[in-house]
Amino acid sequence: MLHNNEQINRSLEEMGFEEFTQIQAETMPLMREHKDVIGHSQTGTGKTAAFALPILEALDYESREIQALILCPTRELAVQVKSEIDKLGKYLPQLKTVSVYGGEPIYKQIQALKRKPQIVVGTPGRTLDHINKKLLRLENIKSMVLDEADEMLKMGFKEDIESIFNATNPERQTVMFSATMPKPIVHISKNYMKDPQLVSVVNGDETNKDITQYYYNVQAKNKIEAVARLLHVYNPKLTLIFCNTKRKVDDVTRELTKKGYNVDKIHGDLQQTARLHVLGKFHQGHLDMLVATDVAARGLDIKNVEAVINLDVPEKAEYYVHRIGRTGRIGNKGMSFTLVSRSEMGRLDQILRFTKSTIKKRNIPTPDKVLQVKHEKQAEDIMEIIKTTNLSPQYELATRLLADNEPEKIVSALLVKLEKRDSSEVVLGDINEDVSRGGRSTGRTRDRGRDRGRDRGRDRGRDGGRDRGQSSRSSGPITRFHINLGTGSGMDPRKLAEFVSKKTGIRNNDISDITIRNNFSFFTVDKKHKTTVTNKLTNIEHNGKKASIQEAKEKR
């Protein structure tokens, strides 16, 4: 039995807890003694349970006052922390929690606060708004937690945090978690904490020890192709792709969609409801990959992320630690792939010095290697179906096909049918970049100089040819359409193609260049289908929404 409270222990068992992590085991006893704590740990070590469990234990469930305040840097993290606390307190019938953050109508949060919650989770700006409006009274709180404190300070919340501190009970317990320990963190600890106890689980090379880290030298123009080849070879369950700018996130999402991947994005320009919707789909496994900026993905706790791809090398070394911390969480294994152009090598040096970890150099697989791995995987999948599935319903069709065709041709045709539709430009051959040209010194970073000479020629000299999984755009006249159905209507590239095909009779493979957004989508067909699409997709409904179809003003 992990916990002496039977209701909390029942929740822990349902959530799969078998033992507490180091940060949990060392933090909880100190909090139970009402000591102030500074937790120095990386993402993915179980911080939320470390502070939430002692708070849940100490709550007076008969009181109508707010007893704990938890501050988070982003809306997504605030929602996530509240959700985690609700899971931990699932069998505590009187538990009431509220999350407050910008981007949601304030009246909803006012109504929730009127229900007298014991715990409030919020972002600094919206929390301070509620305090100033006298809607949030913190004079009697028992505990205050700053989660991802370093990120809140970097985002400019220092003055808001100090104002919130000044509105709270001076006898409160203060707990702060931070992946790094910059001077502003030390300042807060001196001014607002009482003899804080340091719990540190960050230890040089032990950081992210469950994550296999690789980097690849590749030109910026070939990075999308590099991502596709890595995904083919490693086939991760869920993948997070990081870019440095919102514009790059948009571009990468569009290009991966063209390649047929089930992908979506989050960044600061998206409305809060859209961001939460996308995160929910990714968390539930309805998306295979998510493209994000650092700020939008800060603090995400999504289980089963098997790979993180840094399409851009992060601008700050500590961002690298936060990024790869999305995988390899709490005992699971993960992979990190960083794509490094010649101009980004300096940033890689900074990351190696900052993390003191080994990031091994590897080469992007050639199309031949990708095709080999793809065929091996397809063979395994087919053999598994043969062994485990009742194929009787397909026998009649199989017999009919075999009567008129060679077996090899039938199997080949079925494999073609299974391929992703790829309407992106074809990239041939070896895309690895030799950054040593031009006299750059390569001896300073561990593993890099040693591996470069060994790896430089490994995948070269082959004629990569064309990846058979790719298809080219139609060479004839085409028409681009805009339709008012997107992710908010349950659409993804595959579902939109099936929807259009079903309503119009056009073959699925003839619907290409699909771009999905929250409220609308684009797709392309041969110009001869223009009238059919316009007529068949007018005055119809999808999930209760009337579809509106029109020719796009310009082809993207």
Coordinates of C-alpha atoms in Angstrom, one line a residue:
M1 CA 0.0 0.0 0.0
L2 CA 1.6 3.2 -1.2
H3 CA -0.6 5.6 0.8
N4 CA -2.2 5.3 4.2
N5 CA -5.4 7.2 3.0
E6 CA -7.4 4.4 1.3
Q7 CA -9.2 6.9 -1.0
I8 CA -6.0 8.4 -2.3
N9 CA -4.3 4.9 -2.4
R10 CA -7.1 3.7 -4.6
S11 CA -6.5 6.5 -7.1
L12 CA -2.7 5.9 -7.1
E13 CA -3.4 2.2 -7.9
E14 CA -5.7 3.1 -10.8
M15 CA -3.1 5.6 -12.1
G16 CA -0.5 2.9 -12.2
F17 CA 1.8 4.1 -9.3
E18 CA 4.0 1.3 -8.1
E19 CA 6.6 3.3 -6.2
F20 CA 7.3 7.0 -5.7
T21 CA 10.0 8.7 -7.8
Q22 CA 13.0 10.4 -6.1
I23 CA 11.5 13.9 -6.2
Q24 CA 8.2 12.6 -4.7
A25 CA 9.9 10.5 -2.0
E26 CA 12.1 13.4 -0.8
T27 CA 9.6 16.3 -1.2
M28 CA 6.4 14.8 0.5
P29 CA 7.9 14.2 4.0
L30 CA 9.2 17.8 4.1
M31 CA 5.8 19.2 3.0
R32 CA 4.0 17.1 5.6
E33 CA 6.2 18.8 8.2
H34 CA 5.0 22.2 6.7
K35 CA 8.5 23.1 5.6
D36 CA 9.2 25.3 2.6
V37 CA 10.7 23.4 -0.3
I38 CA 12.7 24.2 -3.5
G39 CA 12.5 21.2 -5.9
H40 CA 15.3 21.2 -8.4
S41 CA 14.3 18.6 -11.0
Q42 CA 13.8 18.1 -14.7
T43 CA 10.4 17.7 -16.4
G44 CA 9.0 14.2 -16.2
T45 CA 10.1 13.3 -12.7
G46 CA 6.6 13.4 -11.2
K47 CA 6.5 16.9 -9.6
T48 CA 2.7 17.3 -9.6
A49 CA 2.1 14.3 -7.4
A50 CA 5.1 15.4 -5.2
F51 CA 3.2 18.6 -4.1
A52 CA -0.4 17.5 -4.7
L53 CA -0.5 14.5 -2.4
P54 CA 0.6 16.4 0.7
I55 CA -1.8 19.2 -0.1
L56 CA -4.7 16.7 -0.5
E57 CA -3.8 15.2 2.8
A58 CA -3.8 18.5 4.7
L59 CA -7.1 20.0 3.3
D60 CA -9.9 20.8 5.6
Y61 CA -12.8 19.6 3.5
E62 CA -15.4 21.3 5.8
S63 CA -13.8 24.7 5.2
R64 CA -15.2 27.1 2.6
E65 CA -11.9 28.9 2.1
I66 CA -9.2 28.5 -0.5
Q67 CA -6.4 26.5 1.1
A68 CA -3.9 26.0 -1.7
L69 CA -2.8 28.1 -4.7
I70 CA -0.7 26.6 -7.5
L71 CA 0.8 28.9 -10.1
C72 CA 1.8 27.7 -13.6
P73 CA 3.5 29.5 -16.5
T74 CA 1.0 28.5 -19.2
R75 CA -2.7 27.8 -19.6
E76 CA -2.0 24.2 -20.8
L77 CA 0.0 23.4 -17.7
A78 CA -2.6 24.9 -15.4
V79 CA -5.3 22.7 -17.0
Q80 CA -3.1 19.7 -16.9
V81 CA -2.1 20.2 -13.2
K82 CA -5.8 20.6 -12.2
S83 CA -6.6 17.4 -14.1
E84 CA -3.8 15.5 -12.4
I85 CA -5.0 16.7 -8.9
D86 CA -8.6 15.7 -9.8
K87 CA -7.3 12.2 -10.7
L88 CA -5.3 11.9 -7.4
G89 CA -8.4 13.0 -5.5
K90 CA -10.9 11.1 -7.5
Y91 CA -12.3 9.3 -4.5
L92 CA -12.3 12.3 -2.2
P93 CA -16.0 13.3 -2.6
Q94 CA -15.7 16.8 -1.2
L95 CA -12.7 17.9 -3.2
K96 CA -13.3 20.9 -5.4
T97 CA -10.6 22.4 -7.7
V98 CA -10.7 25.3 -10.1
S99 CA -8.2 26.4 -12.9
V100 CA -8.1 30.1 -13.8
Y101 CA -6.2 31.3 -16.9
G102 CA -6.5 33.8 -19.7
G103 CA -8.2 32.9 -23.0
E104 CA -11.3 31.6 -21.3
P105 CA -14.3 33.8 -20.5
I106 CA -13.8 35.2 -17.0
Y107 CA -17.5 34.7 -16.0
K108 CA -17.0 30.9 -16.1
Q109 CA -14.2 31.1 -13.7
I110 CA -16.1 33.5 -11.4
Q111 CA -19.0 31.0 -11.2
A112 CA -16.5 28.2 -10.4
L113 CA -14.9 30.3 -7.7
K114 CA -18.3 30.9 -6.1
R115 CA -18.5 27.2 -5.4
K116 CA -15.8 27.6 -2.8
P117 CA -13.0 25.3 -4.1
Q118 CA -10.2 24.2 -1.7
I119 CA -7.5 24.4 -4.5
V120 CA -7.0 27.0 -7.2
V121 CA -4.6 26.3 -10.1
G122 CA -3.8 29.4 -12.3
T123 CA -1.5 31.4 -14.5
P124 CA -0.1 34.5 -12.7
G125 CA -1.9 37.1 -14.9
R126 CA -5.4 35.7 -14.5
T127 CA -4.9 34.9 -10.8
L128 CA -3.9 38.5 -10.1
D129 CA -6.9 39.7 -12.1
H130 CA -9.2 37.7 -9.7
I131 CA -7.3 39.0 -6.7
N132 CA -7.7 42.6 -7.8
K133 CA -11.4 42.1 -8.4
K134 CA -11.7 40.7 -4.8
L135 CA -12.9 37.4 -6.4
L136 CA -9.9 35.4 -5.0
R137 CA -9.1 35.8 -1.3
L138 CA -5.9 34.2 -0.2
E139 CA -5.5 35.5 3.3
N140 CA -5.9 32.1 4.9
I141 CA -4.2 29.7 2.4
K142 CA -2.1 27.0 3.8
S143 CA 0.2 26.3 0.8
M144 CA 1.4 28.1 -2.3
V145 CA 3.2 26.3 -5.1
L146 CA 5.2 27.7 -8.0
D147 CA 5.4 25.1 -10.7
E148 CA 8.0 25.6 -13.5
A149 CA 9.1 28.8 -11.6
D150 CA 12.1 29.5 -13.9
E151 CA 9.8 29.6 -16.9
M152 CA 7.3 32.0 -15.3
L153 CA 10.2 34.4 -14.5
K154 CA 11.5 34.1 -18.1
M155 CA 8.0 34.9 -19.4
G156 CA 8.0 38.2 -17.4
F157 CA 5.7 37.3 -14.5
K158 CA 8.1 38.4 -11.8
E159 CA 6.0 41.4 -10.7
D160 CA 2.7 39.5 -10.9
I161 CA 4.2 36.7 -8.7
E162 CA 5.4 39.2 -6.1
S163 CA 2.0 40.9 -6.0
I164 CA 0.3 37.5 -5.5
F165 CA 2.8 36.6 -2.7
N166 CA 1.9 39.9 -1.0
A167 CA -1.8 39.0 -1.1
T168 CA -1.4 35.6 0.6
N169 CA -1.2 34.5 4.2
P170 CA 2.4 35.2 5.4
E171 CA 2.4 32.0 7.4
R172 CA 1.7 29.9 4.3
Q173 CA 3.9 27.0 3.2
T174 CA 5.8 27.9 0.0
V175 CA 7.0 25.2 -2.5
M176 CA 8.8 26.0 -5.7
F177 CA 9.9 23.7 -8.5
S178 CA 12.4 24.8 -11.1
A179 CA 14.5 23.0 -13.7
T180 CA 17.2 25.6 -13.5
M181 CA 18.3 27.9 -10.6
P182 CA 18.8 31.4 -12.0
K183 CA 19.3 34.5 -9.8
P184 CA 15.6 35.5 -9.7
I185 CA 14.8 32.1 -8.2
V186 CA 17.3 32.7 -5.5
H187 CA 15.8 36.2 -5.0
I188 CA 12.3 34.8 -4.5
S189 CA 13.5 32.1 -2.1
K190 CA 15.2 34.8 0.1
N191 CA 12.3 37.2 0.1
Y192 CA 9.3 34.9 0.3
M193 CA 10.4 31.6 1.7
K194 CA 11.3 30.5 5.3
D195 CA 14.4 28.4 5.5
P196 CA 13.6 26.4 2.3
Q197 CA 14.8 22.8 2.0
L198 CA 16.5 22.0 -1.3
V199 CA 15.5 18.7 -3.0
S200 CA 17.7 18.2 -6.1
V201 CA 17.4 15.2 -8.4
V202 CA 19.5 16.8 -11.2
N203 CA 22.9 15.2 -11.5
G204 CA 25.0 15.9 -14.5
D205 CA 25.1 13.0 -16.9
E206 CA 22.2 11.3 -15.1
T207 CA 19.9 14.0 -16.6
N208 CA 17.5 12.3 -19.0
K209 CA 19.4 9.0 -18.7
D210 CA 16.3 7.2 -20.1
I211 CA 16.5 9.1 -23.4
T212 CA 18.7 8.1 -26.3
Q213 CA 20.0 11.3 -27.8
Y214 CA 21.2 11.7 -31.5
Y215 CA 22.0 14.6 -33.7
Y216 CA 22.1 14.8 -37.5
N217 CA 23.8 17.3 -39.8
V218 CA 21.3 18.2 -42.5
Q219 CA 20.7 21.4 -44.5
A220 CA 17.6 23.4 -43.5
K221 CA 15.9 22.8 -46.8
N222 CA 16.0 19.0 -46.3
K223 CA 14.8 18.9 -42.7
I224 CA 11.2 17.9 -43.5
E225 CA 12.6 15.0 -45.5
A226 CA 14.9 14.1 -42.7
V227 CA 11.9 14.0 -40.3
A228 CA 10.0 11.7 -42.6
R229 CA 12.9 9.2 -43.0
L230 CA 13.5 9.1 -39.2
L231 CA 9.8 8.4 -38.6
H232 CA 9.8 5.6 -41.2
V233 CA 12.8 3.9 -39.6
Y234 CA 12.0 4.4 -35.9
N235 CA 8.2 4.4 -36.1
P236 CA 7.5 6.0 -32.8
K237 CA 4.1 5.8 -31.2
L238 CA 3.7 9.5 -30.4
T239 CA 6.1 12.2 -31.6
L240 CA 6.6 15.8 -30.5
I241 CA 8.4 18.1 -33.1
F242 CA 9.8 21.4 -31.8
C243 CA 10.4 24.6 -33.9
N244 CA 11.7 27.9 -32.7
T245 CA 8.9 30.1 -34.3
K246 CA 5.2 30.0 -34.8
R247 CA 5.7 30.5 -38.6
K248 CA 7.9 27.5 -38.7
V249 CA 5.4 25.4 -36.8
D250 CA 2.8 26.3 -39.5
D251 CA 5.1 25.5 -42.3
V252 CA 6.2 22.2 -40.9
T253 CA 2.7 21.1 -40.1
R254 CA 1.6 21.9 -43.6
E255 CA 4.5 19.9 -45.2
L256 CA 4.0 16.9 -43.0
T257 CA 0.3 16.9 -43.8
K258 CA 1.2 16.8 -47.5
K259 CA 3.3 13.7 -46.8
G260 CA 0.2 12.0 -45.4
Y261 CA 1.0 12.2 -41.7
N262 CA -1.7 12.5 -39.0
V263 CA -0.3 15.7 -37.5
D264 CA -1.5 19.0 -35.9
K265 CA 0.1 22.0 -34.2
I266 CA 0.0 24.2 -31.1
H267 CA 1.4 27.7 -30.7
G268 CA 0.5 31.0 -29.1
D269 CA -1.6 32.4 -32.0
L270 CA -4.2 29.6 -31.7
Q271 CA -7.2 30.2 -29.6
Q272 CA -7.2 28.5 -26.2
T273 CA -10.1 26.2 -27.1
A274 CA -8.3 25.1 -30.2
R275 CA -5.1 24.4 -28.3
L276 CA -6.8 22.3 -25.7
H277 CA -8.7 20.4 -28.4
V278 CA -5.5 19.6 -30.2
L279 CA -3.7 18.6 -27.0
G280 CA -6.6 16.3 -26.1
K281 CA -6.4 14.5 -29.4
F282 CA -2.7 14.1 -29.1
H283 CA -3.0 12.9 -25.5
Q284 CA -5.6 10.3 -26.5
G285 CA -3.6 9.0 -29.4
H286 CA -5.9 10.4 -32.1
L287 CA -2.8 12.3 -33.5
D288 CA 0.5 10.6 -34.3
M289 CA 2.5 13.8 -34.0
L290 CA 2.3 17.3 -32.7
V291 CA 4.4 20.3 -33.9
A292 CA 4.9 23.0 -31.2
T293 CA 6.9 26.0 -30.0
D294 CA 8.7 25.9 -26.7
V295 CA 6.2 28.1 -24.9
A296 CA 3.1 26.3 -26.1
A297 CA 4.4 22.9 -25.1
R298 CA 5.9 24.0 -21.8
G299 CA 5.1 21.7 -18.9
L300 CA 3.1 19.2 -21.0
D301 CA 2.7 15.8 -19.3
I302 CA 1.7 13.5 -22.1
K303 CA 2.3 9.9 -21.5
N304 CA 3.8 7.5 -24.2
V305 CA 5.6 10.2 -26.2
E306 CA 8.4 8.0 -27.7
A307 CA 10.3 10.6 -29.7
V308 CA 11.1 14.3 -29.6
I309 CA 12.4 15.8 -32.8
N310 CA 14.2 19.2 -32.6
L311 CA 13.6 20.4 -36.2
D312 CA 15.3 23.6 -35.1
V313 CA 18.1 23.6 -32.5
P314 CA 16.7 25.5 -29.6
E315 CA 17.9 29.1 -29.1
K316 CA 18.8 28.4 -25.4
A317 CA 20.5 25.3 -24.1
E318 CA 18.1 24.9 -21.2
Y319 CA 15.2 24.7 -23.7
Y320 CA 16.8 21.5 -25.0
V321 CA 16.5 19.9 -21.6
H322 CA 12.8 20.9 -21.4
R323 CA 12.1 19.7 -24.9
I324 CA 13.6 16.2 -24.6
G325 CA 12.0 15.9 -21.1
R326 CA 8.7 15.3 -22.9
T327 CA 9.8 11.7 -23.6
G328 CA 11.5 9.1 -21.3
R329 CA 9.2 10.1 -18.5
I330 CA 9.2 8.3 -15.1
G331 CA 11.0 5.2 -16.1
N332 CA 10.0 4.9 -19.7
K333 CA 12.5 5.0 -22.6
G334 CA 12.5 7.7 -25.1
M335 CA 14.4 9.0 -28.2
S336 CA 15.6 12.5 -29.1
F337 CA 16.6 13.5 -32.6
T338 CA 18.1 17.0 -33.2
L339 CA 18.5 18.2 -36.8
V340 CA 21.5 20.6 -37.0
S341 CA 22.4 22.8 -40.0
R342 CA 25.8 24.3 -40.4
S343 CA 24.7 27.6 -38.9
E344 CA 23.3 25.8 -35.8
M345 CA 26.5 24.0 -34.8
G346 CA 27.4 26.7 -32.2
R347 CA 24.1 26.1 -30.4
L348 CA 24.8 22.4 -30.3
D349 CA 28.1 23.1 -28.6
Q350 CA 26.3 25.2 -26.0
I351 CA 23.8 22.3 -25.4
L352 CA 26.6 19.8 -24.9
R353 CA 28.4 22.1 -22.4
F354 CA 25.2 22.8 -20.5
T355 CA 23.8 19.3 -20.3
K356 CA 27.2 17.5 -19.9
S357 CA 25.6 14.6 -21.7
T358 CA 26.6 12.6 -24.8
I359 CA 24.6 13.3 -27.9
K360 CA 25.8 10.9 -30.6
K361 CA 26.1 11.8 -34.2
R362 CA 24.2 9.7 -36.7
N363 CA 23.4 9.9 -40.4
I364 CA 19.9 10.4 -41.9
P365 CA 18.9 7.1 -43.5
T366 CA 19.0 7.0 -47.3
P367 CA 15.8 6.2 -49.3
D368 CA 17.1 2.6 -49.8
K369 CA 17.3 2.1 -46.1
V370 CA 13.9 3.7 -45.5
L371 CA 12.4 1.4 -48.1
Q372 CA 14.0 -1.6 -46.6
V373 CA 12.7 -0.9 -43.1
K374 CA 9.3 0.0 -44.5
H375 CA 9.0 -3.4 -46.3
E376 CA 10.2 -5.3 -43.2
K377 CA 7.5 -3.6 -41.1
Q378 CA 4.8 -4.3 -43.7
A379 CA 5.8 -7.9 -43.9
E380 CA 5.6 -8.2 -40.1
D381 CA 2.2 -6.6 -40.0
I382 CA 0.9 -8.8 -42.7
M383 CA 2.2 -12.0 -41.1
E384 CA 0.6 -10.9 -37.8
I385 CA -2.8 -10.4 -39.5
I386 CA -2.5 -13.9 -41.1
K387 CA -1.8 -15.4 -37.7
T388 CA -4.4 -13.6 -35.6
T389 CA -7.3 -12.5 -37.9
N390 CA -10.3 -14.4 -39.3
L391 CA -9.8 -13.9 -43.1
S392 CA -12.8 -15.9 -44.2
P393 CA -14.9 -12.8 -45.2
Q394 CA -12.2 -11.8 -47.7
Y395 CA -11.8 -15.3 -49.3
E396 CA -14.4 -14.8 -52.0
L397 CA -12.8 -11.5 -53.2
A398 CA -9.3 -13.0 -53.0
T399 CA -10.4 -16.0 -55.1
R400 CA -11.9 -13.7 -57.7
L401 CA -8.8 -11.5 -57.9
L402 CA -6.5 -14.6 -58.1
A403 CA -8.5 -16.0 -60.9
D404 CA -7.5 -13.2 -63.3
N405 CA -4.2 -11.9 -62.0
E406 CA -0.8 -13.1 -60.8
P407 CA -0.5 -13.3 -57.0
E408 CA 2.6 -11.0 -57.0
K409 CA 0.7 -8.3 -58.8
I410 CA -2.3 -8.5 -56.4
V411 CA 0.0 -8.2 -53.4
S412 CA 1.9 -5.3 -54.9
A413 CA -1.3 -3.5 -55.7
L414 CA -2.6 -3.9 -52.1
L415 CA 0.7 -2.6 -50.8
V416 CA 0.4 0.5 -53.1
K417 CA -3.1 1.0 -51.7
L418 CA -1.8 1.0 -48.1
E419 CA 0.9 3.6 -48.8
K420 CA 0.5 7.1 -47.4
R421 CA -0.6 9.7 -50.0
D422 CA 2.5 11.9 -50.4
S423 CA 1.9 15.1 -52.4
S424 CA 5.1 16.8 -51.3
E425 CA 8.1 17.3 -53.5
V426 CA 10.3 14.3 -53.9
V427 CA 13.8 14.5 -52.3
L428 CA 16.4 12.1 -53.7
G429 CA 19.5 10.5 -52.3
D430 CA 21.7 11.3 -49.4
I431 CA 20.7 14.5 -47.5
N432 CA 23.4 14.5 -44.8
E433 CA 25.5 17.6 -44.7
D434 CA 29.3 17.6 -44.1
V435 CA 29.7 20.6 -41.8
S436 CA 33.4 20.2 -41.5
R437 CA 33.9 21.8 -44.9
G438 CA 35.2 25.3 -44.6
G439 CA 37.7 24.5 -41.8
R440 CA 35.3 24.4 -38.9
S441 CA 37.0 22.9 -35.8
T442 CA 35.2 19.8 -34.6
G443 CA 37.3 18.5 -31.8
R444 CA 35.7 20.3 -28.9
T445 CA 32.4 18.4 -28.5
R446 CA 32.3 14.9 -27.1
D447 CA 31.5 12.1 -29.5
R448 CA 31.2 14.5 -32.5
G449 CA 34.8 14.5 -33.7
R450 CA 35.1 10.8 -33.1
D451 CA 31.9 9.9 -35.0
R452 CA 32.2 12.2 -37.9
G453 CA 35.0 10.4 -39.7
R454 CA 33.5 7.0 -39.1
D455 CA 30.0 8.0 -40.1
R456 CA 30.8 10.4 -43.0
G457 CA 30.8 7.7 -45.7
R458 CA 28.5 5.1 -44.2
D459 CA 25.4 6.1 -46.1
R460 CA 27.0 7.6 -49.2
G461 CA 27.6 6.4 -52.7
R462 CA 24.2 4.9 -53.1
D463 CA 21.8 6.0 -55.8
G464 CA 18.8 6.6 -53.4
G465 CA 16.3 6.7 -56.3
R466 CA 12.8 7.7 -55.6
D467 CA 11.0 6.6 -52.4
R468 CA 8.2 4.4 -53.7
G469 CA 6.0 5.6 -50.9
Q470 CA 5.8 9.0 -52.5
S471 CA 3.4 10.1 -55.2
S472 CA 3.8 13.2 -57.4
R473 CA 1.1 15.8 -58.0
S474 CA -1.1 15.5 -61.1
S475 CA 0.7 17.0 -64.1
G476 CA -2.6 18.2 -65.7
P477 CA -5.0 21.1 -64.8
I478 CA -6.1 21.0 -61.1
T479 CA -8.6 22.8 -58.9
R480 CA -8.1 23.8 -55.3
F481 CA -11.1 23.8 -53.0
H482 CA -11.8 25.4 -49.6
I483 CA -14.3 23.7 -47.3
N484 CA -15.5 24.9 -43.9
L485 CA -14.8 21.7 -42.1
G486 CA -11.6 21.2 -40.1
T487 CA -10.2 19.7 -36.9
G488 CA -13.0 21.3 -34.9
S489 CA -15.4 19.2 -37.0
G490 CA -13.5 16.0 -36.4
M491 CA -11.5 16.1 -39.6
D492 CA -8.0 14.9 -40.3
P493 CA -6.4 14.4 -43.7
R494 CA -7.6 10.8 -44.0
K495 CA -11.1 11.5 -42.8
L496 CA -11.5 14.5 -45.2
A497 CA -10.3 12.4 -48.2
E498 CA -12.8 9.7 -47.2
F499 CA -15.6 12.3 -46.8
V500 CA -15.0 13.9 -50.2
S501 CA -14.6 10.5 -51.9
K502 CA -17.8 9.1 -50.4
K503 CA -19.9 12.2 -51.3
T504 CA -18.5 12.7 -54.8
G505 CA -17.5 9.3 -56.0
I506 CA -14.0 10.5 -56.8
R507 CA -11.3 8.0 -56.0
N508 CA -9.6 8.6 -52.6
N509 CA -6.2 8.6 -54.3
D510 CA -7.3 11.4 -56.6
I511 CA -7.8 13.8 -53.7
S512 CA -4.5 15.4 -52.8
D513 CA -2.6 18.3 -51.3
I514 CA -4.9 18.3 -48.2
T515 CA -4.3 21.0 -45.6
I516 CA -6.3 20.9 -42.3
R517 CA -7.0 23.8 -40.1
N518 CA -9.3 24.2 -37.1
N519 CA -12.3 25.7 -38.9
F520 CA -11.6 24.9 -42.5
S521 CA -9.6 22.7 -44.9
F522 CA -8.1 22.8 -48.4
F523 CA -7.9 19.9 -50.9
T524 CA -7.0 19.5 -54.6
V525 CA -8.6 17.4 -57.4
D526 CA -8.2 17.1 -61.1
K527 CA -10.0 20.0 -62.9
K528 CA -12.3 17.5 -64.6
H529 CA -13.9 16.8 -61.1
K530 CA -14.6 20.5 -60.4
T531 CA -18.3 20.5 -61.2
T532 CA -18.8 17.2 -59.4
V533 CA -17.2 18.5 -56.2
T534 CA -19.1 21.7 -56.3
N535 CA -22.5 20.0 -56.9
K536 CA -22.1 17.0 -54.6
L537 CA -20.7 19.0 -51.6
T538 CA -23.3 21.7 -51.6
N539 CA -26.2 21.6 -49.1
I540 CA -24.9 18.6 -47.1
E541 CA -24.1 18.3 -43.4
H542 CA -21.3 16.8 -41.4
N543 CA -21.7 16.2 -37.7
G544 CA -24.6 18.6 -37.6
K545 CA -22.7 21.4 -39.5
K546 CA -23.7 22.6 -42.9
A547 CA -20.8 22.2 -45.3
S548 CA -19.8 25.1 -47.5
I549 CA -17.5 24.4 -50.5
Q550 CA -15.9 27.0 -52.8
E551 CA -13.0 27.2 -55.1
A552 CA -9.9 28.5 -53.3
K553 CA -8.7 31.9 -54.5
E554 CA -5.2 30.6 -55.1
K555 CA -3.4 27.3 -55.0
R556 CA -1.0 26.8 -52.1

